[in-house]
Short mmCIF file of N, CA and C in Angstrom, two decimals:
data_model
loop_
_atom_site.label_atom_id
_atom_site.label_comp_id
_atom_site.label_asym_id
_atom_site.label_seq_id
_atom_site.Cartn_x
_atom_site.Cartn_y
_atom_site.Cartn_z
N UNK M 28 0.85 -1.18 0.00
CA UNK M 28 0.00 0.00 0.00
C UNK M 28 0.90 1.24 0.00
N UNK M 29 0.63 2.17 -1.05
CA UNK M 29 1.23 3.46 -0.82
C UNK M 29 0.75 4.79 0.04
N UNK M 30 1.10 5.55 0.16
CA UNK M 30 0.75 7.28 1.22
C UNK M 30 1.35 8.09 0.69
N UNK M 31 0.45 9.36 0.53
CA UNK M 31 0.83 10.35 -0.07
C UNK M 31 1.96 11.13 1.52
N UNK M 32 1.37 10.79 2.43
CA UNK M 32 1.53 10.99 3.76
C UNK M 32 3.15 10.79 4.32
N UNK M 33 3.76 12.03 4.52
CA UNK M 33 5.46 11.64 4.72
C UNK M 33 5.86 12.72 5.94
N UNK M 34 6.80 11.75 6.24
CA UNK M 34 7.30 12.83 7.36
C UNK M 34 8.57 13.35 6.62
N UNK M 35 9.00 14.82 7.18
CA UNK M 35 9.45 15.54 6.86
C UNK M 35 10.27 16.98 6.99
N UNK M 36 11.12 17.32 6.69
CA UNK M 36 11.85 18.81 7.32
C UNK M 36 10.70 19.52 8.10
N UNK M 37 10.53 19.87 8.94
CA UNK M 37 9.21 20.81 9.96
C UNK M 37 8.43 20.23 10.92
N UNK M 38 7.99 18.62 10.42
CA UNK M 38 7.07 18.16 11.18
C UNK M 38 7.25 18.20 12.65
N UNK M 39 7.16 17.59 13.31
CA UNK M 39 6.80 17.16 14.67
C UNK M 39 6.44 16.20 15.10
N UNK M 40 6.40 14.97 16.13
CA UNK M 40 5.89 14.54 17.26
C UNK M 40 6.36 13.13 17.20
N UNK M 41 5.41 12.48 18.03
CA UNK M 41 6.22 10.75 18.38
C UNK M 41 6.08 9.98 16.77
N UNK M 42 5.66 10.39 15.58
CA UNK M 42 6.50 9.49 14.83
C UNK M 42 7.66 10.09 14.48
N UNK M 43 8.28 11.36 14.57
CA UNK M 43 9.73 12.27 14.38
C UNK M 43 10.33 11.37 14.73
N UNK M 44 9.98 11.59 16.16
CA UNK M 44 10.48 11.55 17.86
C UNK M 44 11.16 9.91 17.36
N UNK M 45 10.65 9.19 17.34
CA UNK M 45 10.88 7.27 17.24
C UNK M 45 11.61 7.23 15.77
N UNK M 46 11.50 8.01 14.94
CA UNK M 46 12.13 7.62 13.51
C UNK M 46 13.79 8.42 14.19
N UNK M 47 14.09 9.23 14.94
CA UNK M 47 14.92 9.64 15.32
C UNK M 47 15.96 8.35 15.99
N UNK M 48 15.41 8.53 17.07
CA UNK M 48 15.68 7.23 17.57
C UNK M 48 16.59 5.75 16.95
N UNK M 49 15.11 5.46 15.56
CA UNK M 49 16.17 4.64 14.96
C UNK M 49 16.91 5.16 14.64
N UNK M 50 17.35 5.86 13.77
CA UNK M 50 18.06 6.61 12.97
C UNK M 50 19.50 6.40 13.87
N UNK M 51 19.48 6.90 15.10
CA UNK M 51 20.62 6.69 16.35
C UNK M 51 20.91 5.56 16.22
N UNK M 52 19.79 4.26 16.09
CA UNK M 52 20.67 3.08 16.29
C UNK M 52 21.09 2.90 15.55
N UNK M 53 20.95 3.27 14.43
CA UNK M 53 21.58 3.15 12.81
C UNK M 53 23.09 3.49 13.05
N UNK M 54 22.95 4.89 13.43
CA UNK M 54 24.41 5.48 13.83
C UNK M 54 25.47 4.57 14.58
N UNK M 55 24.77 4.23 15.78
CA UNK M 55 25.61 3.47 17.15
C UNK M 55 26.03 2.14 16.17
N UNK M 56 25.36 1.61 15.17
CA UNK M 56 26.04 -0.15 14.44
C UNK M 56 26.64 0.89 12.93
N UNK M 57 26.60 2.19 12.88
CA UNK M 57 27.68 2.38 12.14
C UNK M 57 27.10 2.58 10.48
N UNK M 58 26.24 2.26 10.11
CA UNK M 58 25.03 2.45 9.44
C UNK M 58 25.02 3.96 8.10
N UNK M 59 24.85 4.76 9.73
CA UNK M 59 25.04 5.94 8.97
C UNK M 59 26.02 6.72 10.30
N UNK M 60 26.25 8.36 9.92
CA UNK M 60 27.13 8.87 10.46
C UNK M 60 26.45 9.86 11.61
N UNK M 61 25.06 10.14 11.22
CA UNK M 61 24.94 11.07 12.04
C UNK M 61 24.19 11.15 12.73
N UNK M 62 24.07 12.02 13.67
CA UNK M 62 23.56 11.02 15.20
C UNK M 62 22.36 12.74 15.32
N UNK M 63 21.24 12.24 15.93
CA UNK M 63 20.58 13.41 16.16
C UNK M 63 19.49 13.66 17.71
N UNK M 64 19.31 14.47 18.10
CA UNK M 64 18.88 14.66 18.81
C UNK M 64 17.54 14.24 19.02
N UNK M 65 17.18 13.22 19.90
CA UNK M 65 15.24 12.83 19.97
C UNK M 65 14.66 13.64 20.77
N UNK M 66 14.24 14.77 19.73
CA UNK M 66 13.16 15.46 20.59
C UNK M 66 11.98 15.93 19.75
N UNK M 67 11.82 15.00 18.96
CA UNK M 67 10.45 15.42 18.23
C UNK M 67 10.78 16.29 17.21
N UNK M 68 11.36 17.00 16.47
CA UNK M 68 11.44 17.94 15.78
C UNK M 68 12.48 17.24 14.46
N UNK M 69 11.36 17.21 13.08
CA UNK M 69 12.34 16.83 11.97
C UNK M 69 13.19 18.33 11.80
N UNK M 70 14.12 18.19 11.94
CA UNK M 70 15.69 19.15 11.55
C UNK M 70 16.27 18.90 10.37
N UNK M 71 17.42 19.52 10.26
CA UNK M 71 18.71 19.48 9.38
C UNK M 71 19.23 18.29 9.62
N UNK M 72 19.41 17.90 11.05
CA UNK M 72 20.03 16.78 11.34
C UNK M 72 19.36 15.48 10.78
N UNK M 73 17.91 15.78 11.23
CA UNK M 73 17.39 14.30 10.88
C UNK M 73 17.29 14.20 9.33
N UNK M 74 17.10 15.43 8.52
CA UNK M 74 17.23 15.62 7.22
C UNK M 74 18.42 14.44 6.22
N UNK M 75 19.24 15.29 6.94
CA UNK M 75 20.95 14.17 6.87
C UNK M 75 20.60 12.76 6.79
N UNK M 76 20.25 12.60 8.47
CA UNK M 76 20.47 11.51 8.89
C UNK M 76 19.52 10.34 7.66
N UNK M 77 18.32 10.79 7.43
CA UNK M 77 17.01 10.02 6.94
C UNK M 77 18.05 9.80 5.13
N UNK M 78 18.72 10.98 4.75
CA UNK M 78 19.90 10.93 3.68
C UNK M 78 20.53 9.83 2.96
N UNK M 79 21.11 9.68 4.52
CA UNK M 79 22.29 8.89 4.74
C UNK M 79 21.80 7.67 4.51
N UNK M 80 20.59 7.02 5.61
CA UNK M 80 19.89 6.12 5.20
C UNK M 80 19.67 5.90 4.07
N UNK M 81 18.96 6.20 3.37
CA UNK M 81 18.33 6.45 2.24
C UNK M 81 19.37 5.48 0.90
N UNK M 82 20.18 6.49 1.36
CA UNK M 82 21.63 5.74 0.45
C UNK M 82 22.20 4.42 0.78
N UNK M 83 21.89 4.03 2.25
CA UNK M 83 22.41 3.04 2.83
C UNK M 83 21.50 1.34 2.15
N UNK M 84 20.31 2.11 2.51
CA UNK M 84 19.05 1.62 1.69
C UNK M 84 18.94 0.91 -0.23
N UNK M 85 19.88 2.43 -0.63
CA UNK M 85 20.19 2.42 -2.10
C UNK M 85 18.23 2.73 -2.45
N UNK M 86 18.05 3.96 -1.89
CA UNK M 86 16.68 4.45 -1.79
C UNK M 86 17.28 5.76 -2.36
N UNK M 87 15.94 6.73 -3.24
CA UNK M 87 16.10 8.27 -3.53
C UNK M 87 16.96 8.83 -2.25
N UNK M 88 17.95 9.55 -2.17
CA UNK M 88 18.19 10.29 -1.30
C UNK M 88 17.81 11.97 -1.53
N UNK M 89 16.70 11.86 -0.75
CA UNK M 89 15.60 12.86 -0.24
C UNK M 89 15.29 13.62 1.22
N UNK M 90 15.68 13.19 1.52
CA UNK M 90 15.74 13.63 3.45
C UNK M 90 14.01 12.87 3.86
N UNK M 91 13.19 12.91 2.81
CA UNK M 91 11.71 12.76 3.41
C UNK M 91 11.73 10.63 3.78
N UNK M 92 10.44 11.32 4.80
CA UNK M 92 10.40 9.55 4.86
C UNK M 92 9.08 9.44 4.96
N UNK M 93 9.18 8.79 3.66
CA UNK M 93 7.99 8.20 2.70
C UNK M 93 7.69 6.74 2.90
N UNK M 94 6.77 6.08 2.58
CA UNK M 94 6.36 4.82 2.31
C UNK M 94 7.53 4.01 2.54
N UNK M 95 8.65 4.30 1.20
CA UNK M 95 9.55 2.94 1.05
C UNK M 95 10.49 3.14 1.73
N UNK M 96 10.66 4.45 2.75
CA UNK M 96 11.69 4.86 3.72
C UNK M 96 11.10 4.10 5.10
N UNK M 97 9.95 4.02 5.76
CA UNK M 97 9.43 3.60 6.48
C UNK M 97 9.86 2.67 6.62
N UNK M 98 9.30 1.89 5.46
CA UNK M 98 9.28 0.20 5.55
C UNK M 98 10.79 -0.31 5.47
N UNK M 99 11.99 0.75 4.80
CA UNK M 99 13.42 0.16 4.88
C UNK M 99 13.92 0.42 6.24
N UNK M 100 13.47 1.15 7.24
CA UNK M 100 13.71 1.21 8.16
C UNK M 100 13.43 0.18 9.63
N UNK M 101 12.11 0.14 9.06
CA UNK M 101 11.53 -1.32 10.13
C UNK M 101 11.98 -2.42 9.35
N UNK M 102 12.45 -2.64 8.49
CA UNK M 102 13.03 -3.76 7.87
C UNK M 102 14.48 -3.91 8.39
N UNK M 103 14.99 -3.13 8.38
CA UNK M 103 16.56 -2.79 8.93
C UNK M 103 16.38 -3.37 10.54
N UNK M 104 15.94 -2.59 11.38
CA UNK M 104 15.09 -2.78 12.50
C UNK M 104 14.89 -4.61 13.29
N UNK M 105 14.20 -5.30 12.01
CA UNK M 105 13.73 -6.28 12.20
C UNK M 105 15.33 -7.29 11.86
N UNK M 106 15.98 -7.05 10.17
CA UNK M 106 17.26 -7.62 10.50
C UNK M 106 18.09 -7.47 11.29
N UNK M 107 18.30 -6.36 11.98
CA UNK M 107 19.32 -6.34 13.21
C UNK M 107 18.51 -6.91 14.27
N UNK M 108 17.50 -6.91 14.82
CA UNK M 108 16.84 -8.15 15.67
C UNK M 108 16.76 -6.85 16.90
N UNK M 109 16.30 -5.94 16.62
CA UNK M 109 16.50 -4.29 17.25
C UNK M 109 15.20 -4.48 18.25
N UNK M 110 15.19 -4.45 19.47
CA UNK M 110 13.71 -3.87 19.48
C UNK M 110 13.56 -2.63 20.40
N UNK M 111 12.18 -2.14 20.33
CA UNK M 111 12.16 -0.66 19.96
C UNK M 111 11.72 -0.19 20.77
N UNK M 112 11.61 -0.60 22.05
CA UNK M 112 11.14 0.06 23.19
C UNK M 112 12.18 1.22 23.76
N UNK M 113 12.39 2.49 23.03
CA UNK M 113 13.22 3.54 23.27
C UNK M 113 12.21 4.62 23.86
N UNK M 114 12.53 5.28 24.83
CA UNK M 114 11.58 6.59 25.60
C UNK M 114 11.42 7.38 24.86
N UNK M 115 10.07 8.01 24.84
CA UNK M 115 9.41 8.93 24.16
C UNK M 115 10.80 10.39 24.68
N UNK M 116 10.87 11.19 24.16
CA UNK M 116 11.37 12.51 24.97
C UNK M 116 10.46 13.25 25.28
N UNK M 117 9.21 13.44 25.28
CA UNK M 117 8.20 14.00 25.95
C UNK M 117 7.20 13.48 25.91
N UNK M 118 6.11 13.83 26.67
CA UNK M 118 4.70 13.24 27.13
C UNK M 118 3.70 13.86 25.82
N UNK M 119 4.67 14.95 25.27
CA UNK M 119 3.59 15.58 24.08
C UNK M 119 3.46 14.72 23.12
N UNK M 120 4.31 13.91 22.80
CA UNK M 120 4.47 12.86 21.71
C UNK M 120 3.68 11.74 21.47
N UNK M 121 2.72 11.55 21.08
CA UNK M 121 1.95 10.67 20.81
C UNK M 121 0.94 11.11 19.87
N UNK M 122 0.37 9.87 18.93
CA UNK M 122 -0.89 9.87 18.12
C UNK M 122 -2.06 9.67 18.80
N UNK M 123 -3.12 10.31 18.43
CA UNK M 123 -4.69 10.19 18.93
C UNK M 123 -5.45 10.78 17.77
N UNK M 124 -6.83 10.44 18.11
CA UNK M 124 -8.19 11.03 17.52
C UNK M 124 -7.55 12.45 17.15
N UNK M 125 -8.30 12.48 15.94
CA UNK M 125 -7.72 14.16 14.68
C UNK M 125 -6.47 13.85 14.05
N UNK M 126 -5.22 13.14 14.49
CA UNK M 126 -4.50 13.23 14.32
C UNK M 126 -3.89 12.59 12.91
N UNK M 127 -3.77 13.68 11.59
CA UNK M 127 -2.84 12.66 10.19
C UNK M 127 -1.86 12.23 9.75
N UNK M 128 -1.73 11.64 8.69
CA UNK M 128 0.24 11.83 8.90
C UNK M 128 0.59 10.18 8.72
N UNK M 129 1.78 10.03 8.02
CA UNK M 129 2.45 8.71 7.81
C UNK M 129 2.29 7.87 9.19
N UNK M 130 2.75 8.57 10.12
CA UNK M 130 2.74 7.90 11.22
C UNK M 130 1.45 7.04 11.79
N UNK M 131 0.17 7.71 11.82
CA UNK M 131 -1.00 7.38 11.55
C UNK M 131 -1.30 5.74 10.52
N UNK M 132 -0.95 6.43 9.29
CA UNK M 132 -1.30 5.45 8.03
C UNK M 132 -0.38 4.15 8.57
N UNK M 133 1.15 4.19 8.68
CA UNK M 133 1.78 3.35 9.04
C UNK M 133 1.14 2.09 10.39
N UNK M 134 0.50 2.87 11.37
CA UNK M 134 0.43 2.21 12.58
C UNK M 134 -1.10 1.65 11.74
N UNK M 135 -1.95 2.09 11.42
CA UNK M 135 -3.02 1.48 10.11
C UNK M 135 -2.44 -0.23 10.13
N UNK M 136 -1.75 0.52 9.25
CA UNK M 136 -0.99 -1.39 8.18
C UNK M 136 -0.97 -2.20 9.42
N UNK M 137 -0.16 -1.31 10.22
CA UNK M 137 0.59 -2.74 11.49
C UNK M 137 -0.58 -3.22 11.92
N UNK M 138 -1.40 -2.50 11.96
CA UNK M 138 -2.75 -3.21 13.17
C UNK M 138 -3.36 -3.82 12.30
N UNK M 139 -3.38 -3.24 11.22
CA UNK M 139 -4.05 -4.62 9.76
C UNK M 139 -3.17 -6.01 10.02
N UNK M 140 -2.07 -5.79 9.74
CA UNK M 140 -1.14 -6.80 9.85
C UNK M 140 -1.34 -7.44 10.77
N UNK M 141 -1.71 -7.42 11.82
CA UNK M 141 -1.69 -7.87 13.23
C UNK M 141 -2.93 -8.57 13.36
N UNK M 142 -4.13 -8.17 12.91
CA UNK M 142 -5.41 -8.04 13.24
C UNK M 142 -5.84 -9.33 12.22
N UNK M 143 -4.58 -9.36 10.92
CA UNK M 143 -5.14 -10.49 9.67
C UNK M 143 -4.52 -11.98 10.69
N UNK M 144 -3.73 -12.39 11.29
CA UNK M 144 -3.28 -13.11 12.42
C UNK M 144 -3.55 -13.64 13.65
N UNK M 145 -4.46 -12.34 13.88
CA UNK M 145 -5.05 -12.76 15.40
C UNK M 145 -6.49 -12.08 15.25
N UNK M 146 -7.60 -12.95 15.44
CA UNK M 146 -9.16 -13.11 15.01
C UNK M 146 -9.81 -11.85 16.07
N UNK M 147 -9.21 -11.69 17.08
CA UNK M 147 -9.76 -10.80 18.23
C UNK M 147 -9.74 -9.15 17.89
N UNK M 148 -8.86 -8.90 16.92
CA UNK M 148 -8.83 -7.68 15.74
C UNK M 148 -9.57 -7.77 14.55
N UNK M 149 -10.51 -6.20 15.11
CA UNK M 149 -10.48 -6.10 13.38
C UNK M 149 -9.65 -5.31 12.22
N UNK M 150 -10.03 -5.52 11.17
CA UNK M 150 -8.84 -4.66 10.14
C UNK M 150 -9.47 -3.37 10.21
N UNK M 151 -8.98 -2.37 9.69
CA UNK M 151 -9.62 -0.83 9.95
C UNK M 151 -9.56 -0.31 8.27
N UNK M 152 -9.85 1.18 8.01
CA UNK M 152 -9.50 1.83 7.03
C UNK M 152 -7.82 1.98 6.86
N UNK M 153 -7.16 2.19 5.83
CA UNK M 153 -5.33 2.40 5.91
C UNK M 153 -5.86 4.23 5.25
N UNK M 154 -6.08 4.89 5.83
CA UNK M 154 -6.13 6.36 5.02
C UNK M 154 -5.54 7.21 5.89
N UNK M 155 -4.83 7.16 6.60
CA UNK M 155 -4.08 7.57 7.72
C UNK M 155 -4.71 9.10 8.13
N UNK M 156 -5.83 8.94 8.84
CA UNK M 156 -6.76 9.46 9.68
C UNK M 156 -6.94 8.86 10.91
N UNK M 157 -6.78 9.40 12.07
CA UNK M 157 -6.71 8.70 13.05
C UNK M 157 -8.18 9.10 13.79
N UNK M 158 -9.43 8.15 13.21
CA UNK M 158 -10.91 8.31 13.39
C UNK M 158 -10.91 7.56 14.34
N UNK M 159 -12.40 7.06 14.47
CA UNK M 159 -13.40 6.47 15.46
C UNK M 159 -12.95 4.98 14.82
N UNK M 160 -12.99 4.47 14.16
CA UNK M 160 -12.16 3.08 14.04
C UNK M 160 -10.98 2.69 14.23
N UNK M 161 -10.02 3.61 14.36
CA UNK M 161 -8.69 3.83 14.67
C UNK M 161 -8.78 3.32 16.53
N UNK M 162 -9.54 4.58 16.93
CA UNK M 162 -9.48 4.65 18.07
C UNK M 162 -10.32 2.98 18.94
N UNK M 163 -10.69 2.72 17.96
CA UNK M 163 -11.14 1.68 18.64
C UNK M 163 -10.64 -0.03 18.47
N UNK M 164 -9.63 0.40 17.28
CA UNK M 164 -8.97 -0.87 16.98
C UNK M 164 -7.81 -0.72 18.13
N UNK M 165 -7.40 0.54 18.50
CA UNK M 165 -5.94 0.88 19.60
C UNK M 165 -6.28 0.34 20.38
N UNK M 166 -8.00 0.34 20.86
CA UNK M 166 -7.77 -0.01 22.50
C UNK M 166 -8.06 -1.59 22.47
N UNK M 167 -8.66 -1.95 21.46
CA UNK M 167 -9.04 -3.82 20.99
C UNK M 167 -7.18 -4.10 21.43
N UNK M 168 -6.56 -3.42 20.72
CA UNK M 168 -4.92 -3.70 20.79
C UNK M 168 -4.32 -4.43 22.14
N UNK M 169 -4.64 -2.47 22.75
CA UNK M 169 -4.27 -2.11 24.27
C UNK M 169 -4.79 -3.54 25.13
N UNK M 170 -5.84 -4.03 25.71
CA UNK M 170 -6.64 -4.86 25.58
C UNK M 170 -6.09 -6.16 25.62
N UNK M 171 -5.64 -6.58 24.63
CA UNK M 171 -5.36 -7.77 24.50
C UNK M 171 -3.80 -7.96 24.90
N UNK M 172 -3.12 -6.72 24.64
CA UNK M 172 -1.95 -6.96 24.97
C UNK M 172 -1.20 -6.07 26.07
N UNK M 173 -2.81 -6.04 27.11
CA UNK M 173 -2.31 -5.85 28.90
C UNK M 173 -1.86 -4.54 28.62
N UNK M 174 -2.22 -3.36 27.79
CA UNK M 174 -1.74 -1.92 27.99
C UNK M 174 -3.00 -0.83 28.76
N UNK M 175 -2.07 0.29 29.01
CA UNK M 175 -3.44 0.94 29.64
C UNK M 175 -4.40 1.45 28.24
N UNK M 176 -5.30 1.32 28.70
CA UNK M 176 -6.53 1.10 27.32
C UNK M 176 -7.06 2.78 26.94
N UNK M 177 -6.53 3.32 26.24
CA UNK M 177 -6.85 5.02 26.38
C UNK M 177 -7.06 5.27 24.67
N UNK M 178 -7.09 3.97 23.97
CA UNK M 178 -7.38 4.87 22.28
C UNK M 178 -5.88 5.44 21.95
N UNK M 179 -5.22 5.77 22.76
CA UNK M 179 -3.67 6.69 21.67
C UNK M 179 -2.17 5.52 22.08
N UNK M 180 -1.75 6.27 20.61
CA UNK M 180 -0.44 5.56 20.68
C UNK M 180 0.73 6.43 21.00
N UNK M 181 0.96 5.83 22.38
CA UNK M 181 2.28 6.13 22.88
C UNK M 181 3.32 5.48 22.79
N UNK M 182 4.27 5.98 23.73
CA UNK M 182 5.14 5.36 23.79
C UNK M 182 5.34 3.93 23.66
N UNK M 183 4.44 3.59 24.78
CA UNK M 183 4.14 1.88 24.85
C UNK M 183 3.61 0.97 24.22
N UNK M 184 2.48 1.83 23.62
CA UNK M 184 1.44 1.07 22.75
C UNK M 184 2.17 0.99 21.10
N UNK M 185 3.10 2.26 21.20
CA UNK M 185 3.83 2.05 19.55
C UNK M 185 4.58 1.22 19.73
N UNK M 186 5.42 0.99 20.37
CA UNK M 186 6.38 -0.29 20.52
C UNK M 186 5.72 -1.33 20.76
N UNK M 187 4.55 -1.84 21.53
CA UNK M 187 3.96 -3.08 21.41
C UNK M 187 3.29 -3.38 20.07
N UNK M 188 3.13 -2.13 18.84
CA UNK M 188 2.60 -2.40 17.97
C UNK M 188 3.79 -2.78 16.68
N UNK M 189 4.86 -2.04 17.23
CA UNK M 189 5.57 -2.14 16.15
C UNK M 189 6.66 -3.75 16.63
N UNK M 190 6.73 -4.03 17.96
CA UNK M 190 7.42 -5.55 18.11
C UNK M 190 6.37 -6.72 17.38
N UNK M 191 5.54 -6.18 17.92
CA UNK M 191 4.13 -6.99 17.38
C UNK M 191 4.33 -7.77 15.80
N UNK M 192 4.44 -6.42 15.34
CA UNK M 192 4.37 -6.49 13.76
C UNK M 192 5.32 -6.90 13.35
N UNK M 193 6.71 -7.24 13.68
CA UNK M 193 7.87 -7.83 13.62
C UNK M 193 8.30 -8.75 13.87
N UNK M 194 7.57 -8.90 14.67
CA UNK M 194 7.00 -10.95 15.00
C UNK M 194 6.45 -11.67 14.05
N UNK M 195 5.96 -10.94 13.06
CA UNK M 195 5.13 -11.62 12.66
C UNK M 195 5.71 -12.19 11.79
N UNK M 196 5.21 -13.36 10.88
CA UNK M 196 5.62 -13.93 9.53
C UNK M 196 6.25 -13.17 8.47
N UNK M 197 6.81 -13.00 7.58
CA UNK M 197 7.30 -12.24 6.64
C UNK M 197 5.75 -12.62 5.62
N UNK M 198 5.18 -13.32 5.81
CA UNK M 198 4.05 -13.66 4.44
C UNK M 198 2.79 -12.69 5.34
N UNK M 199 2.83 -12.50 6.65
CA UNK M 199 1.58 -12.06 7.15
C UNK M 199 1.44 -10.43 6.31
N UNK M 200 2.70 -10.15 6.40
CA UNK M 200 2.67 -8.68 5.89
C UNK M 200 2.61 -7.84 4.91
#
């Protein structure tokens, strides 16, 4: 599935915030060179950094992270055997209700992905709108996998969604 939906030089918040993050571990196994600050804010740095990737990837080098930047990243992620429970840098950082954006569409797929596997999910819309089906597939999530049940994805709930999804089969996805 494609998204017009990308993160990018300006944006903001916990999907920045966590694409940062990797990006660091990328750095720390040597990956790429440059190391950036997790605090929510796409920069110059993360500009670089998403670059660097990109090339590492043998992807457009664009600074944006698009669809096939996403997925080379949780792919990377999943071959290094990475997992992703890294701290939010603030409490502001998280997805909820209103909220659009790759990050959105992305956590979509995973819970599709997740949801085609385990019968107790249902699949949702992928239009990366974070509606009234969104919010109610998060907490079906939350729910099943012992989180506090509040509809948004935090810290906790993105990493249980994104180990989740990395567990899974390479055919589930």
């Amino acid at each position: 599935m494609f998204t017009d939906y990308v993160l990018k030089q300006g944006d903001i918040g916990i999907s920045v915030n966590k694409m940062q993050a990797y990006l660091n571990l990328f750095q720390e196994r040597g990956i790429i060179t440059t190391r950036n600050l997790q605090d929510g804010v796409y920069g110059v740095r993360t500009a670089q950094a998403v670059r660097e990737f990109q090339h590492s990837a043998q992807l457009r080098e664009d600074g944006i992270i698009g669809n096939d930047t996403w997925d080379a990243i949780v792919n990377k992620l999943r071959e290094l055997g990475i997992v992703t429970n890294i701290p939010v840098a603030s409490r502001d950082f998280y997805l909820s209700s209103g909220n659009r954006g790759i990050g959105v569409f992305k956590m979509q797929e995973y819970l599709n992905a997740i949801a085609a596997s385990n019968p107790c999910l249902r699949p949702i819309p992928v239009d990366g709108m974070y509606g009234p089906r969104t919010v109610t597939a998060v907490q079906m999530f939350q729910y099943l996998y012992d989180l506090n049940i509040d509809g948004v994805i935090g810290s906790r709930t993105w990493d249980a969604i994104i180990n989740e999804y990395k567990s899974l089969p390479v055919s589930a996805m």
